Structures are given as structure tokens and as C-alpha cells.
């Protein structure tokens, strides 16, 4: 009897340690060194296994004042936890190209983890892209991939100098990104800010993206994507596509309250000439332009990729509303549609002037829709 009471007492005392939700996993406790030289991937993996295996609401902590070298890290679910928080307070760096270990998909891949929150306040991920960019045709890694992560929240995260895309969101449902800070040089190749593919109900908001390619690109298989409050530039603007290699469909994309500062493109839809798929119900509105080279662009003959059996990618229900500012080239509005044509295109309340002092103009090819209060006039738009 005595011993049973003692045992009960001991259990009561130590139980908080086993409490299902009293769980904080610090990578330092799993052998991470954080000296920017030692590969900490194994320590991160061990810490992840504990985090993912825990019940309740565990946190994976990547502490401040350390620099963690990682390579091709895979954090995989499904997990036991109901929600997981990753707190990135320290810095993560990638090795140089020649020291890279493992596959070249991504520096960090997070796969099949549901109800994950990534809070990157205070932290930074540096992809060491400069060691890859000279080799434009090498298979270069993205920096952060979320694959099949439903109910995802990512906020206050800074990523710089990715070898390729900074963030790739694939096959996710209900994900929100806010206060994301991406920086890469204007001439770095294919360094998209955020790529969204095959995903649904995605919100990207209040972020700053400077890159060498698209600030945000929404492509094949994506539905209901809202992009608001993005300060983009330098970069290639916010793009739908490229579409058409597969049966690529993009529907219900809503881009609002974004600015394009010295970007090559602004609002863009690009589809391959004889591909198949469609881009439907796309809205760009409340857009501020500062010396954007090609502010509004539909290109139904994008690139050199040809299929022989596609009927062309249908483009319809596209609204460009409330654009204001300057275009760097004369070509303020380009609606360059192929044989299939683009339909139900709306231009409304657009005021784009040129700088330096080139008259702005609108170019159309087989584009159909309506135009109201638009400068430069787009009288070339067919009914
Ligand atoms: C921990 O779990 C207990 C019981 O499941 C719950 O009452 C408590 O609110 C949880 N605490 C936290 C911080 O989630
Ligand atoms: C989930 O918990 C069970 C039981 O504790 C364990 O066997 C399993 O390995 C855990 N799953 C993960 C992904 O760790
Ligand atoms: C964005 O990241 C860069 C480094 O890549 C940093 O210098 C800058 O302070 C960050 N800005 C914010 C708002 O976090
Ligand atoms: C996107 O914005 C539209 C218009 O404000 C809204 O109706 C829709 O629910 C939003 N979608 C998401 C995924 O937040
Ligand atoms: C984003 O910015 C808008 C406008 O500045 C603000 O109303 C909204 O609360 C912000 N949302 C987040 C998640 O920061
Ligand atoms: C493309 O996909 C849509 C929707 O999934 C389908 O209805 C259509 O038949 C497909 N088209 C081709 C050419 O495969
Ligand atoms: C529209 O602009 C073109 C030059 O871009 C000009 O030649 C034409 O007269 C304008 N049409 C109207 C109706 O203002
Ligand atoms: C990126 C961008 O254009 N953000 C703007 C969103 O709208 C608010 C309120 O009008 C502006 O202050 C932001 O600059």
C-alpha cells in the first residue's frame, strides 16, 4: 500500500514532463551545433521525429543566435500532433553548390504535415543562390517546399537568395502566408518568390518580394488563390502560368492591392501555344505601378513549348481594374491572344502613363471583351 502511494506521488510529480501538450523540442537538444559549418540536418530530423510523434500541440524550436547548415532536409508527416508550431528564430543556411548533399528538389521540404504553423520572426533562411546561378541549366533546388500540407499558416518569414524558387506550395489546401520577406537580385535566374501549384484556398498577403523572376506565380491545378498587399519589385510581377503543358487549370485568382516597382511585368497570364487547360475568373485590381515595363500582359503564345494535340489554353473572365502609375516602355497593355482568342476580358479604370516620356499604348490580338475608363485606350479590344 505504502509503495503504491509513493508511486502515485512520484507519478503526480513527474507527470507534467509527460503531459501530452507540454512539448517544446529545441534542435540544440538533439545535437544541432549551429556554427554554420557543421551539417545539422540529422539533428533537425531527430528533433522533427519527436515533434511529429508527440500528441497535442508541440513546438519545434530553432533558436536564435545560431546559424544552422542544412542540406535537402525532409520533414515528413503525417504526425500525431493535432497542430505543430515551427519557430524559426535563428538562421538557416544552405551549403554552396559544390558542397550540397542529397537531392536537389529543395533545401527544406515539408510534406503531408497538417495544421502546421511556421513562425519565422527573427529568423532567416539563406539559400546561397549565388553559388548556383552561374549554372542556369543545372537542376537547382528551391528553398522551401510545402507539399500536401493542409491548414498551413506561415508568417513573418524571411528568405533570401534561393538557387531557384524561394517557396513552392504544392497540393495544399487552406494555406495562409503573411509578412513574408523575400529578397534576391533582379538578375538571379528563376528565383520566383512564391509558386503555387495544384492548391486550393490559398491566401498570400502583406508581403515584400524582390526577385529575379515572378514575385508570385499561380499555375496548374490551382483554385481560389488570393494575393493581396504584395509589394513586388524587382521581379517579373504576379503571373498566372505558364499553363498548357499538362491539362492545366487555374480558376478564381484574386490579386488586389499590390504594387509593382520597376518590375519587368505586372499582371501577367502566360500560356503555351498549343497546350491545353484554362485560366478562368482571374481578377487583378487596385494595382500601383512604378516604371513597370509591361504592366498588363496576356500572352497566349508564351515560350517555345509546343504540344501537337492541345487545342490551346482557354483564357476567359479576366478583370483588370484600377491600375494606376507608370509604364517604363510604351507597351502599357498587351493582350496577345493566339488562334483560340481570349474572351470576356474587362479593362476598367486604368490610368497608365509612360516614363520616360514614351507614349503609352495598348496592343491587342484576337482579344474580346469590354473596356471602360482606360488610358491608354484599348479600342483594339474586340466585342
Ligand atoms: C493541455 O491539455 C490539457 C488536457 O488535455 C488541457 O486542459 C490544457 O488546456 C492543455 N494545455 C495547453 C497549453 O494546450
Ligand atoms: C504516433 O504515436 C504512436 C503511439 O505512441 C507511435 O507508435 C507512432 O510512432 C507515432 N507516430 C509518429 C509519426 O511518430
Ligand atoms: C528582409 O530580409 C532582409 C534580408 O534578406 C533583411 O535585411 C530585411 O531586414 C528583412 N525585412 C524585414 C521586414 O524583415
Ligand atoms: C478571396 O477574396 C474573395 C473576394 O474578397 C473572397 O470572396 C474569397 O473568399 C477569398 N478567398 C480566400 C481563399 O480567402
Ligand atoms: C494586411 O494588411 C491589411 C491592410 O494594410 C490589414 O488590414 C490586414 O489586417 C493585414 N493582415 C495581416 C494578416 O497582416
Ligand atoms: C482537362 O481537365 C478538365 C477538368 O479536370 C476536364 O473536364 C477536361 O476534359 C480535360 N481536358 C483534356 C483535353 O484532357
Ligand atoms: C487610341 O490610341 C491610339 C494610339 O495609341 C490613337 O491612334 C487613337 O486615335 C486612339 N483612339 C481613341 C478613340 O482615342
Ligand atoms: C502593396 C500595396 O500596394 N499595399 C497597399 C495596400 O493598401 C494600403 C491602403 O490603401 C496601402 O497603404 C498599401 O501601400
Tab-separated table of C-alpha atoms and ligand atoms in Angstrom:
chain	number	residue	atom	x	y	z
A	1	UNK	CA	0.000	0.000	0.000
A	2	UNK	CA	2.745	2.367	1.040
A	3	UNK	CA	4.607	1.702	-2.151
A	4	UNK	CA	1.528	2.311	-4.267
A	5	UNK	CA	1.019	5.717	-2.644
A	6	UNK	CA	4.690	6.553	-3.186
A	7	UNK	CA	4.431	5.530	-6.815
A	8	UNK	CA	1.297	7.637	-7.259
A	9	UNK	CA	3.059	10.606	-5.694
A	10	UNK	CA	6.080	10.225	-7.931
A	11	UNK	CA	3.840	9.926	-10.987
A	12	UNK	CA	1.905	13.036	-9.991
A	13	UNK	CA	5.142	14.966	-9.570
A	14	UNK	CA	6.738	13.962	-12.838
A	15	UNK	CA	3.575	13.861	-14.927
A	16	UNK	CA	3.929	17.420	-16.298
A	17	UNK	CA	7.042	16.166	-18.107
A	18	UNK	CA	4.897	13.601	-19.889
A	19	UNK	CA	1.926	15.912	-20.243
A	20	UNK	CA	0.729	15.346	-23.755
A	21	UNK	CA	0.913	19.007	-24.678
A	22	UNK	CA	3.883	20.170	-22.664
A	23	UNK	CA	6.229	19.760	-25.540
A	24	UNK	CA	8.953	22.041	-26.771
A	25	UNK	CA	11.609	20.472	-28.971
A	26	UNK	CA	14.764	22.522	-29.317
A	27	UNK	CA	17.078	21.338	-32.093
A	28	UNK	CA	20.038	22.040	-29.779
A	29	UNK	CA	18.834	19.214	-27.526
A	30	UNK	CA	19.089	16.836	-30.477
A	31	UNK	CA	22.696	17.556	-31.288
A	32	UNK	CA	22.492	20.604	-33.528
A	33	UNK	CA	25.651	22.702	-33.423
A	34	UNK	CA	24.601	25.879	-35.181
A	35	UNK	CA	28.073	27.026	-36.120
A	36	UNK	CA	27.261	27.485	-39.833
A	37	UNK	CA	29.814	24.769	-40.705
A	38	UNK	CA	28.509	21.522	-39.232
A	39	UNK	CA	25.671	19.903	-41.171
A	40	UNK	CA	22.791	19.915	-38.702
A	41	UNK	CA	20.333	18.017	-40.907
A	42	UNK	CA	20.422	14.843	-38.774
A	43	UNK	CA	19.796	16.795	-35.565
A	44	UNK	CA	16.869	18.573	-37.216
A	45	UNK	CA	15.485	15.227	-38.365
A	46	UNK	CA	15.666	13.773	-34.860
A	47	UNK	CA	14.008	16.840	-33.371
A	48	UNK	CA	11.346	16.630	-36.066
A	49	UNK	CA	10.630	12.953	-35.341
A	50	UNK	CA	9.973	13.807	-31.699
A	51	UNK	CA	7.853	16.826	-32.603
A	52	UNK	CA	5.844	14.948	-35.186
A	53	UNK	CA	5.372	11.926	-32.952
A	54	UNK	CA	4.166	13.924	-29.950
A	55	UNK	CA	0.481	14.245	-29.166
A	56	UNK	CA	-1.093	17.645	-28.630
A	57	UNK	CA	0.488	20.887	-29.767
A	58	UNK	CA	4.279	20.553	-29.858
A	59	UNK	CA	6.715	23.256	-30.918
A	60	UNK	CA	9.926	22.723	-32.840
A	61	UNK	CA	12.307	25.468	-31.809
A	62	UNK	CA	15.170	26.650	-33.969
A	63	UNK	CA	16.768	29.078	-31.541
A	64	UNK	CA	18.270	32.488	-32.141
A	65	UNK	CA	21.965	33.323	-32.120
A	66	UNK	CA	22.879	30.195	-34.121
A	67	UNK	CA	23.410	29.530	-37.800
A	68	UNK	CA	22.318	26.073	-38.926
A	69	UNK	CA	23.723	24.478	-42.047
A	70	UNK	CA	21.205	22.116	-43.660
A	71	UNK	CA	21.021	20.187	-46.913
A	72	UNK	CA	17.983	18.567	-48.550
A	73	UNK	CA	16.048	18.271	-45.300
A	74	UNK	CA	12.735	16.406	-45.410
A	75	UNK	CA	10.211	16.963	-42.623
A	76	UNK	CA	7.522	14.427	-43.255
A	77	UNK	CA	4.092	13.729	-41.818
A	78	UNK	CA	1.503	12.603	-41.123
A	79	UNK	CA	2.085	13.468	-37.480
A	80	UNK	CA	0.385	12.528	-34.239
A	81	UNK	CA	0.223	16.132	-33.128
A	82	UNK	CA	-3.051	17.962	-33.704
A	83	UNK	CA	-1.165	21.158	-34.529
A	84	UNK	CA	2.545	21.845	-34.825
A	85	UNK	CA	4.422	25.102	-34.498
A	86	UNK	CA	7.847	25.595	-36.009
A	87	UNK	CA	9.526	28.629	-34.511
A	88	UNK	CA	12.447	29.809	-36.571
A	89	UNK	CA	14.362	32.355	-34.549
A	90	UNK	CA	17.831	31.504	-35.785
A	91	UNK	CA	19.338	31.482	-39.209
A	92	UNK	CA	19.367	28.559	-41.632
A	93	UNK	CA	21.925	28.479	-44.429
A	94	UNK	CA	22.374	26.201	-47.408
A	95	UNK	CA	25.762	24.851	-48.426
A	96	UNK	CA	27.407	26.130	-51.585
A	97	UNK	CA	26.531	24.207	-54.739
A	98	UNK	CA	29.705	22.098	-54.631
A	99	UNK	CA	29.120	21.045	-51.031
A	100	UNK	CA	25.420	20.211	-51.488
A	101	UNK	CA	24.403	16.783	-50.153
A	102	UNK	CA	21.301	14.907	-51.292
A	103	UNK	CA	18.606	15.528	-53.873
A	104	UNK	CA	18.264	18.947	-55.418
A	105	UNK	CA	14.488	19.415	-55.065
A	106	UNK	CA	14.686	21.747	-52.154
A	107	UNK	CA	16.709	22.862	-49.166
A	108	UNK	CA	13.736	22.094	-46.903
A	109	UNK	CA	10.686	20.039	-47.898
A	110	UNK	CA	7.722	19.786	-45.577
A	111	UNK	CA	5.414	17.016	-46.716
A	112	UNK	CA	1.983	15.884	-45.513
A	113	UNK	CA	2.009	17.863	-42.291
A	114	UNK	CA	-1.444	19.156	-41.386
A	115	UNK	CA	-2.237	22.183	-39.234
A	116	UNK	CA	1.313	23.437	-39.232
A	117	UNK	CA	2.272	26.992	-38.339
A	118	UNK	CA	5.672	28.351	-39.267
A	119	UNK	CA	6.594	31.495	-37.372
A	120	UNK	CA	9.839	32.879	-38.726
A	121	UNK	CA	10.085	36.074	-36.690
A	122	UNK	CA	13.668	36.895	-36.027
A	123	UNK	CA	14.909	34.148	-38.333
A	124	UNK	CA	16.214	33.963	-41.873
A	125	UNK	CA	16.793	31.268	-44.476
A	126	UNK	CA	19.652	31.931	-46.879
A	127	UNK	CA	19.739	29.683	-49.955
A	128	UNK	CA	23.255	30.618	-51.097
A	129	UNK	CA	21.916	31.007	-54.611
A	130	UNK	CA	24.951	32.854	-55.887
A	131	UNK	CA	26.828	29.540	-55.989
A	132	UNK	CA	24.156	28.059	-58.313
A	133	UNK	CA	23.032	30.927	-60.549
A	134	UNK	CA	26.005	30.793	-62.932
A	135	UNK	CA	24.856	27.274	-63.868
A	136	UNK	CA	21.499	28.239	-65.283
A	137	UNK	CA	20.705	24.773	-66.649
A	138	UNK	CA	21.740	22.784	-63.569
A	139	UNK	CA	18.872	21.255	-61.599
A	140	UNK	CA	18.738	23.878	-58.870
A	141	UNK	CA	16.889	23.439	-55.560
A	142	UNK	CA	14.015	25.544	-54.307
A	143	UNK	CA	14.470	26.750	-50.738
A	144	UNK	CA	11.214	25.756	-49.039
A	145	UNK	CA	8.588	23.369	-50.386
A	146	UNK	CA	5.247	22.685	-48.757
A	147	UNK	CA	3.759	19.579	-50.309
A	148	UNK	CA	0.302	18.344	-49.305
A	149	UNK	CA	0.179	20.472	-46.149
A	150	UNK	CA	-3.434	21.372	-45.377
A	151	UNK	CA	-4.391	24.113	-42.927
A	152	UNK	CA	-0.983	25.732	-43.128
A	153	UNK	CA	-0.027	29.142	-41.735
A	154	UNK	CA	3.314	30.748	-42.495
A	155	UNK	CA	4.081	34.189	-41.162
A	156	UNK	CA	6.936	36.608	-40.554
A	157	UNK	CA	9.384	34.575	-42.585
A	158	UNK	CA	12.433	35.968	-44.399
A	159	UNK	CA	14.081	34.011	-47.194
A	160	UNK	CA	16.911	35.276	-49.346
A	161	UNK	CA	18.937	34.224	-52.379
A	162	UNK	CA	17.282	30.963	-53.310
A	163	UNK	CA	19.000	28.909	-56.046
A	164	UNK	CA	15.518	28.641	-57.681
A	165	UNK	CA	12.005	29.350	-56.275
A	166	UNK	CA	12.013	30.628	-52.731
A	167	UNK	CA	8.751	28.992	-51.655
A	168	UNK	CA	6.782	26.356	-53.552
A	169	UNK	CA	3.298	25.470	-52.375
A	170	UNK	CA	2.089	22.246	-53.979
A	171	UNK	CA	-1.019	20.220	-53.341
A	172	UNK	CA	-2.009	22.243	-50.274
A	173	UNK	CA	-5.489	23.264	-49.145
A	174	UNK	CA	-6.270	26.214	-46.875
A	175	UNK	CA	-2.877	27.861	-46.509
A	176	UNK	CA	-2.110	31.437	-45.490
A	177	UNK	CA	1.151	33.267	-45.962
A	178	UNK	CA	1.627	36.708	-44.449
A	179	UNK	CA	4.506	39.047	-43.773
A	180	UNK	CA	6.833	37.066	-45.965
A	181	UNK	CA	10.042	38.857	-46.905
A	182	UNK	CA	11.830	37.524	-49.958
A	183	UNK	CA	14.917	39.097	-51.482
A	184	UNK	CA	17.068	38.032	-54.407
A	185	UNK	CA	18.878	40.103	-57.039
A	186	UNK	CA	16.932	41.279	-60.093
A	187	UNK	CA	19.204	39.281	-62.405
A	188	UNK	CA	19.131	35.968	-60.491
A	189	UNK	CA	17.619	33.277	-62.781
A	190	UNK	CA	14.226	31.656	-61.965
A	191	UNK	CA	14.194	32.890	-58.394
A	192	UNK	CA	10.391	33.070	-58.123
A	193	UNK	CA	9.120	34.381	-54.811
A	194	UNK	CA	6.153	32.101	-54.167
A	195	UNK	CA	4.949	29.424	-56.601
A	196	UNK	CA	1.524	27.894	-56.134
A	197	UNK	CA	0.607	24.692	-57.974
A	198	UNK	CA	-2.290	22.217	-57.583
A	199	UNK	CA	-3.542	24.016	-54.486
A	200	UNK	CA	-6.827	25.355	-53.195
A	201	UNK	CA	-7.882	28.203	-50.895
A	202	UNK	CA	-4.524	29.897	-50.642
A	203	UNK	CA	-4.003	33.402	-49.265
A	204	UNK	CA	-0.760	35.316	-49.703
A	205	UNK	CA	-0.813	38.720	-48.075
A	206	UNK	CA	1.110	41.709	-46.780
A	207	UNK	CA	4.492	40.642	-48.037
A	208	UNK	CA	7.527	42.096	-49.758
A	209	UNK	CA	9.027	40.196	-52.640
A	210	UNK	CA	12.132	41.191	-54.577
A	211	UNK	CA	13.366	38.612	-57.033
A	212	UNK	CA	14.757	37.799	-60.443
A	213	UNK	CA	11.550	36.174	-61.687
A	214	UNK	CA	7.842	36.091	-60.760
A	215	UNK	CA	7.061	37.514	-57.324
A	216	UNK	CA	4.109	35.130	-57.216
A	217	UNK	CA	3.187	32.548	-59.860
A	218	UNK	CA	-0.066	30.605	-59.730
A	219	UNK	CA	-0.075	27.592	-62.015
A	220	UNK	CA	-1.616	24.278	-62.955
A	221	UNK	CA	-4.413	22.903	-60.832
A	222	UNK	CA	-4.882	25.879	-58.537
A	223	UNK	CA	-8.267	27.203	-57.432
A	224	UNK	CA	-9.213	30.096	-55.142
A	225	UNK	CA	-5.948	31.908	-54.618
A	226	UNK	CA	-5.945	35.419	-53.116
A	227	UNK	CA	-2.867	37.570	-53.335
A	228	UNK	CA	-3.194	40.904	-51.538
A	229	UNK	CA	-0.891	43.600	-50.252
A	230	UNK	CA	2.246	42.441	-52.043
A	231	UNK	CA	4.999	44.949	-52.736
A	232	UNK	CA	6.718	43.339	-55.726
A	233	UNK	CA	9.908	44.566	-57.298
A	234	UNK	CA	12.311	43.981	-58.724
A	235	UNK	CA	10.893	40.886	-60.348
A	236	UNK	CA	8.532	39.691	-63.063
A	237	UNK	CA	5.283	40.626	-61.377
A	238	UNK	CA	2.421	38.334	-60.443
A	239	UNK	CA	1.760	35.643	-63.027
A	240	UNK	CA	-0.821	33.079	-63.888
A	241	UNK	CA	1.090	30.274	-65.573
A	242	UNK	CA	2.844	29.153	-67.523
A	243	UNK	CA	-0.083	26.933	-68.409
A	244	UNK	CA	-0.645	24.278	-71.015
A	245	UNK	CA	1.996	21.590	-70.743
A	246	UNK	CA	-0.437	19.371	-68.930
A	247	UNK	CA	-4.172	19.904	-68.692
A	248	UNK	CA	-3.521	22.965	-66.555
A	249	UNK	CA	-6.443	24.755	-64.990
A	250	UNK	CA	-6.297	27.894	-62.884
A	251	UNK	CA	-9.527	29.390	-61.586
A	252	UNK	CA	-10.642	32.115	-59.197
A	253	UNK	CA	-7.468	34.037	-58.606
A	254	UNK	CA	-7.906	37.381	-56.936
A	255	UNK	CA	-4.937	39.771	-56.904
A	256	UNK	CA	-5.640	43.012	-55.064
A	257	UNK	CA	-3.800	45.979	-53.566
A	258	UNK	CA	-0.380	45.077	-54.950
A	259	UNK	CA	2.410	47.277	-56.244
A	260	UNK	CA	4.900	46.608	-58.995
A	261	UNK	CA	8.017	48.700	-58.637
A	262	UNK	CA	10.479	48.562	-61.532
A	263	UNK	CA	9.359	45.086	-62.421
A	264	UNK	CA	9.583	43.619	-65.909
A	265	UNK	CA	5.916	42.602	-65.888
A	266	UNK	CA	2.970	43.431	-63.662
A	267	UNK	CA	-0.248	41.443	-64.065
A	268	UNK	CA	0.512	38.600	-66.447
A	269	UNK	CA	-1.132	35.483	-67.862
A	270	UNK	CA	1.111	33.215	-69.926
A	271	UNK	CA	0.079	30.063	-71.736
A	272	UNK	CA	1.837	27.782	-74.202
A	273	UNK	CA	0.671	27.976	-77.820
A	274	UNK	CA	-0.946	24.591	-78.477
A	275	UNK	CA	-1.276	23.323	-74.909
A	276	UNK	CA	-4.495	22.568	-73.107
A	277	UNK	CA	-6.246	23.722	-69.953
A	278	UNK	CA	-7.731	27.059	-68.967
A	279	UNK	CA	-7.356	30.255	-66.966
A	280	UNK	CA	-10.750	31.476	-65.803
A	281	UNK	CA	-12.096	34.059	-63.358
A	282	UNK	CA	-8.889	35.973	-62.778
A	283	UNK	CA	-9.025	39.461	-61.230
A	284	UNK	CA	-6.248	41.994	-60.802
A	285	UNK	CA	-7.336	45.172	-59.031
A	286	UNK	CA	-6.076	48.180	-57.081
A	287	UNK	CA	-2.642	47.916	-58.605
A	288	UNK	CA	0.072	50.564	-58.288
A	289	UNK	CA	2.737	50.703	-60.983
A	290	UNK	CA	6.121	52.351	-60.743
A	291	UNK	CA	8.038	52.156	-64.013
A	292	UNK	CA	6.745	48.690	-64.764
A	293	UNK	CA	7.964	47.630	-68.195
A	294	UNK	CA	4.881	45.670	-69.318
A	295	UNK	CA	2.159	46.343	-66.714
A	296	UNK	CA	-0.676	44.297	-68.206
A	297	UNK	CA	0.133	41.285	-70.339
A	298	UNK	CA	-1.768	38.308	-71.669
A	299	UNK	CA	0.483	36.066	-73.747
A	300	UNK	CA	-1.262	33.093	-75.278
A	301	UNK	CA	1.827	32.222	-77.309
A	302	UNK	CA	4.293	32.031	-74.467
A	303	UNK	CA	7.613	30.280	-74.831
A	304	UNK	CA	8.691	27.656	-77.253
A	305	UNK	CA	6.965	24.649	-75.762
A	306	UNK	CA	4.616	23.082	-78.268
A	307	UNK	CA	2.195	20.226	-77.989
A	308	UNK	CA	0.619	18.892	-81.111
A	309	UNK	CA	-2.641	17.687	-79.625
A	310	UNK	CA	-3.681	20.582	-77.409
A	311	UNK	CA	-6.429	22.900	-78.558
A	312	UNK	CA	-4.895	25.937	-76.862
A	313	UNK	CA	-5.382	27.200	-73.322
A	314	UNK	CA	-8.703	28.950	-72.858
A	315	UNK	CA	-8.441	32.381	-71.229
A	316	UNK	CA	-11.702	33.955	-70.091
A	317	UNK	CA	-13.268	36.069	-67.389
A	318	UNK	CA	-10.216	38.222	-66.733
A	319	UNK	CA	-10.662	41.589	-64.989
A	320	UNK	CA	-8.005	44.285	-64.877
A	321	UNK	CA	-9.428	47.040	-62.687
A	322	UNK	CA	-7.982	50.086	-61.019
A	323	UNK	CA	-4.422	50.255	-62.317
A	324	UNK	CA	-2.525	53.446	-61.688
A	325	UNK	CA	1.018	54.550	-62.374
A	326	UNK	CA	3.792	54.488	-64.896
A	327	UNK	CA	4.984	52.075	-67.501
A	328	UNK	CA	8.625	52.107	-68.455
A	329	UNK	CA	8.113	51.028	-72.043
A	330	UNK	CA	5.370	52.311	-74.337
A	331	UNK	CA	3.607	48.940	-74.258
A	332	UNK	CA	1.324	49.520	-71.276
A	333	UNK	CA	-1.302	46.928	-72.175
A	334	UNK	CA	-0.689	43.792	-74.227
A	335	UNK	CA	-3.494	41.346	-74.942
A	336	UNK	CA	-1.746	38.973	-77.301
A	337	UNK	CA	-4.043	36.034	-77.829
A	338	UNK	CA	-3.499	33.185	-80.259
A	339	UNK	CA	-5.884	31.480	-82.633
A	340	UNK	CA	-8.199	30.453	-79.810
A	341	UNK	CA	-8.637	34.067	-78.683
A	342	UNK	CA	-9.253	35.378	-75.163
A	343	UNK	CA	-12.799	36.082	-74.097
A	344	UNK	CA	-14.626	38.220	-71.565
A	345	UNK	CA	-11.611	40.398	-70.811
A	346	UNK	CA	-12.510	43.532	-68.857
A	347	UNK	CA	-10.388	46.655	-68.583
A	348	UNK	CA	-11.755	49.265	-66.223
A	349	UNK	CA	-10.397	52.393	-64.530
A	350	UNK	CA	-6.896	52.054	-65.796
A	351	UNK	CA	-4.579	55.007	-65.985
A	352	UNK	CA	-1.079	54.153	-67.094
A	353	UNK	CA	1.290	56.835	-68.255
A	354	UNK	CA	4.717	56.237	-69.632
A	355	UNK	CA	8.070	57.167	-68.335
A	356	UNK	CA	10.364	58.360	-69.595
A	357	UNK	CA	8.020	60.267	-71.890
A	358	UNK	CA	7.190	57.474	-74.349
A	359	UNK	CA	3.507	57.498	-75.250
A	360	UNK	CA	1.735	54.568	-73.644
A	361	UNK	CA	-0.280	52.305	-75.927
A	362	UNK	CA	-2.363	49.195	-75.970
A	363	UNK	CA	-1.786	46.194	-78.226
A	364	UNK	CA	-4.406	43.536	-78.932
A	365	UNK	CA	-4.505	40.376	-80.964
A	366	UNK	CA	-7.757	38.413	-81.045
A	367	UNK	CA	-8.795	39.669	-77.591
A	368	UNK	CA	-12.504	40.071	-76.804
A	369	UNK	CA	-14.162	41.972	-74.001
A	370	UNK	CA	-15.072	45.400	-72.705
A	371	UNK	CA	-13.089	48.490	-71.899
A	372	UNK	CA	-14.144	51.471	-69.769
A	373	UNK	CA	-12.220	54.481	-68.440
A	374	UNK	CA	-8.902	53.183	-69.674
A	375	UNK	CA	-5.805	55.137	-70.632
A	376	UNK	CA	-4.163	54.274	-72.963
A	377	UNK	CA	-7.336	53.493	-74.870
A	378	UNK	CA	-7.758	49.904	-75.917
A	379	UNK	CA	-10.013	50.416	-78.893
A	380	UNK	CA	-8.366	47.329	-80.370
A	381	UNK	CA	-10.282	45.091	-77.931
A	382	UNK	CA	-12.945	43.243	-79.938
A	383	UNK	CA	-16.503	42.853	-78.687
B	1	LIG	C1	-3.096	20.577	-22.189
B	1	LIG	O1	-4.033	19.521	-22.171
B	1	LIG	C2	-4.999	19.653	-21.150
B	1	LIG	C3	-5.861	18.403	-21.117
B	1	LIG	O2	-5.907	17.792	-22.391
B	1	LIG	C4	-5.816	20.915	-21.420
B	1	LIG	O3	-6.775	21.104	-20.399
B	1	LIG	C5	-4.871	22.111	-21.455
B	1	LIG	O4	-5.594	23.265	-21.817
B	1	LIG	C6	-3.775	21.889	-22.465
B	1	LIG	N1	-2.804	22.973	-22.405
B	1	LIG	C7	-2.342	23.598	-23.477
B	1	LIG	C8	-1.320	24.659	-23.226
B	1	LIG	O5	-2.700	23.310	-24.613
B	2	LIG	C1	2.313	8.207	-33.024
B	2	LIG	O1	2.160	7.631	-31.745
B	2	LIG	C2	2.295	6.222	-31.755
B	2	LIG	C3	1.950	5.701	-30.373
B	2	LIG	O2	2.670	6.399	-29.402
B	2	LIG	C4	3.675	5.833	-32.211
B	2	LIG	O3	3.821	4.436	-32.262
B	2	LIG	C5	3.933	6.407	-33.571
B	2	LIG	O4	5.273	6.154	-33.990
B	2	LIG	C6	3.691	7.906	-33.562
B	2	LIG	N1	3.754	8.435	-34.918
B	2	LIG	C7	4.768	9.200	-35.354
B	2	LIG	C8	4.645	9.748	-36.738
B	2	LIG	O5	5.726	9.435	-34.677
B	3	LIG	C1	14.003	41.150	-45.170
B	3	LIG	O1	15.145	40.307	-45.310
B	3	LIG	C2	16.363	41.007	-45.459
B	3	LIG	C3	17.479	40.005	-45.578
B	3	LIG	O2	17.216	39.104	-46.559
B	3	LIG	C4	16.604	41.895	-44.251
B	3	LIG	O3	17.747	42.688	-44.489
B	3	LIG	C5	15.393	42.790	-44.003
B	3	LIG	O4	15.570	43.488	-42.800
B	3	LIG	C6	14.139	41.964	-43.904
B	3	LIG	N1	12.980	42.828	-43.752
B	3	LIG	C7	12.014	42.550	-42.888
B	3	LIG	C8	10.879	43.497	-42.861
B	3	LIG	O5	12.045	41.557	-42.160
B	4	LIG	C1	-10.608	35.756	-51.805
B	4	LIG	O1	-11.193	37.033	-51.870
B	4	LIG	C2	-12.541	36.990	-52.297
B	4	LIG	C3	-13.015	38.427	-52.516
B	4	LIG	O2	-12.684	39.236	-51.436
B	4	LIG	C4	-13.348	36.257	-51.229
B	4	LIG	O3	-14.696	36.198	-51.618
B	4	LIG	C5	-12.792	34.862	-51.075
B	4	LIG	O4	-13.433	34.192	-50.024
B	4	LIG	C6	-11.319	34.893	-50.778
B	4	LIG	N1	-10.767	33.542	-50.856
B	4	LIG	C7	-9.926	33.078	-49.957
B	4	LIG	C8	-9.374	31.703	-50.212
B	4	LIG	O5	-9.599	33.728	-48.972
B	5	LIG	C1	-2.781	43.039	-44.114
B	5	LIG	O1	-2.830	44.415	-44.410
B	5	LIG	C2	-4.142	44.951	-44.385
B	5	LIG	C3	-4.105	46.365	-44.922
B	5	LIG	O2	-2.958	47.039	-44.527
B	5	LIG	C4	-4.676	44.841	-42.960
B	5	LIG	O3	-5.987	45.350	-42.893
B	5	LIG	C5	-4.686	43.381	-42.545
B	5	LIG	O4	-5.079	43.267	-41.206
B	5	LIG	C6	-3.318	42.774	-42.697
B	5	LIG	N1	-3.408	41.337	-42.460
B	5	LIG	C7	-2.417	40.660	-41.876
B	5	LIG	C8	-2.654	39.209	-41.640
B	5	LIG	O5	-1.353	41.168	-41.569
B	6	LIG	C1	-8.983	18.785	-68.671
B	6	LIG	O1	-9.448	18.697	-67.329
B	6	LIG	C2	-10.810	19.044	-67.198
B	6	LIG	C3	-11.149	19.108	-65.735
B	6	LIG	O2	-10.432	18.175	-64.999
B	6	LIG	C4	-11.641	18.032	-67.969
B	6	LIG	O3	-13.011	18.358	-67.849
B	6	LIG	C5	-11.227	18.072	-69.426
B	6	LIG	O4	-11.918	17.066	-70.154
B	6	LIG	C6	-9.736	17.819	-69.578
B	6	LIG	N1	-9.357	18.050	-70.960
B	6	LIG	C7	-8.490	17.269	-71.608
B	6	LIG	C8	-8.192	17.643	-73.010
B	6	LIG	O5	-7.958	16.303	-71.080
B	7	LIG	C1	-6.406	55.321	-79.251
B	7	LIG	O1	-4.980	55.412	-79.208
B	7	LIG	C2	-4.375	55.369	-80.476
B	7	LIG	C3	-2.869	55.424	-80.249
B	7	LIG	O2	-2.454	54.502	-79.298
B	7	LIG	C4	-4.843	56.546	-81.322
B	7	LIG	O3	-4.283	56.419	-82.619
B	7	LIG	C5	-6.355	56.527	-81.422
B	7	LIG	O4	-6.789	57.675	-82.069
B	7	LIG	C6	-6.971	56.477	-80.028
B	7	LIG	N1	-8.409	56.301	-80.149
B	7	LIG	C7	-9.281	56.997	-79.432
B	7	LIG	C8	-10.705	56.678	-79.654
B	7	LIG	O5	-8.934	57.832	-78.601
B	8	LIG	C1	1.443	46.622	-51.655
B	8	LIG	C2	0.396	47.687	-51.606
B	8	LIG	O1	0.076	48.266	-52.621
B	8	LIG	N1	-0.138	47.908	-50.419
B	8	LIG	C3	-1.126	48.928	-50.199
B	8	LIG	C4	-2.439	48.313	-49.790
B	8	LIG	O2	-3.373	49.306	-49.429
B	8	LIG	C5	-2.972	50.133	-48.364
B	8	LIG	C6	-4.110	51.053	-48.043
B	8	LIG	O3	-4.541	51.713	-49.198
B	8	LIG	C7	-1.711	50.876	-48.768
B	8	LIG	O4	-1.254	51.676	-47.700
B	8	LIG	C8	-0.643	49.880	-49.141
B	8	LIG	O5	0.508	50.552	-49.613
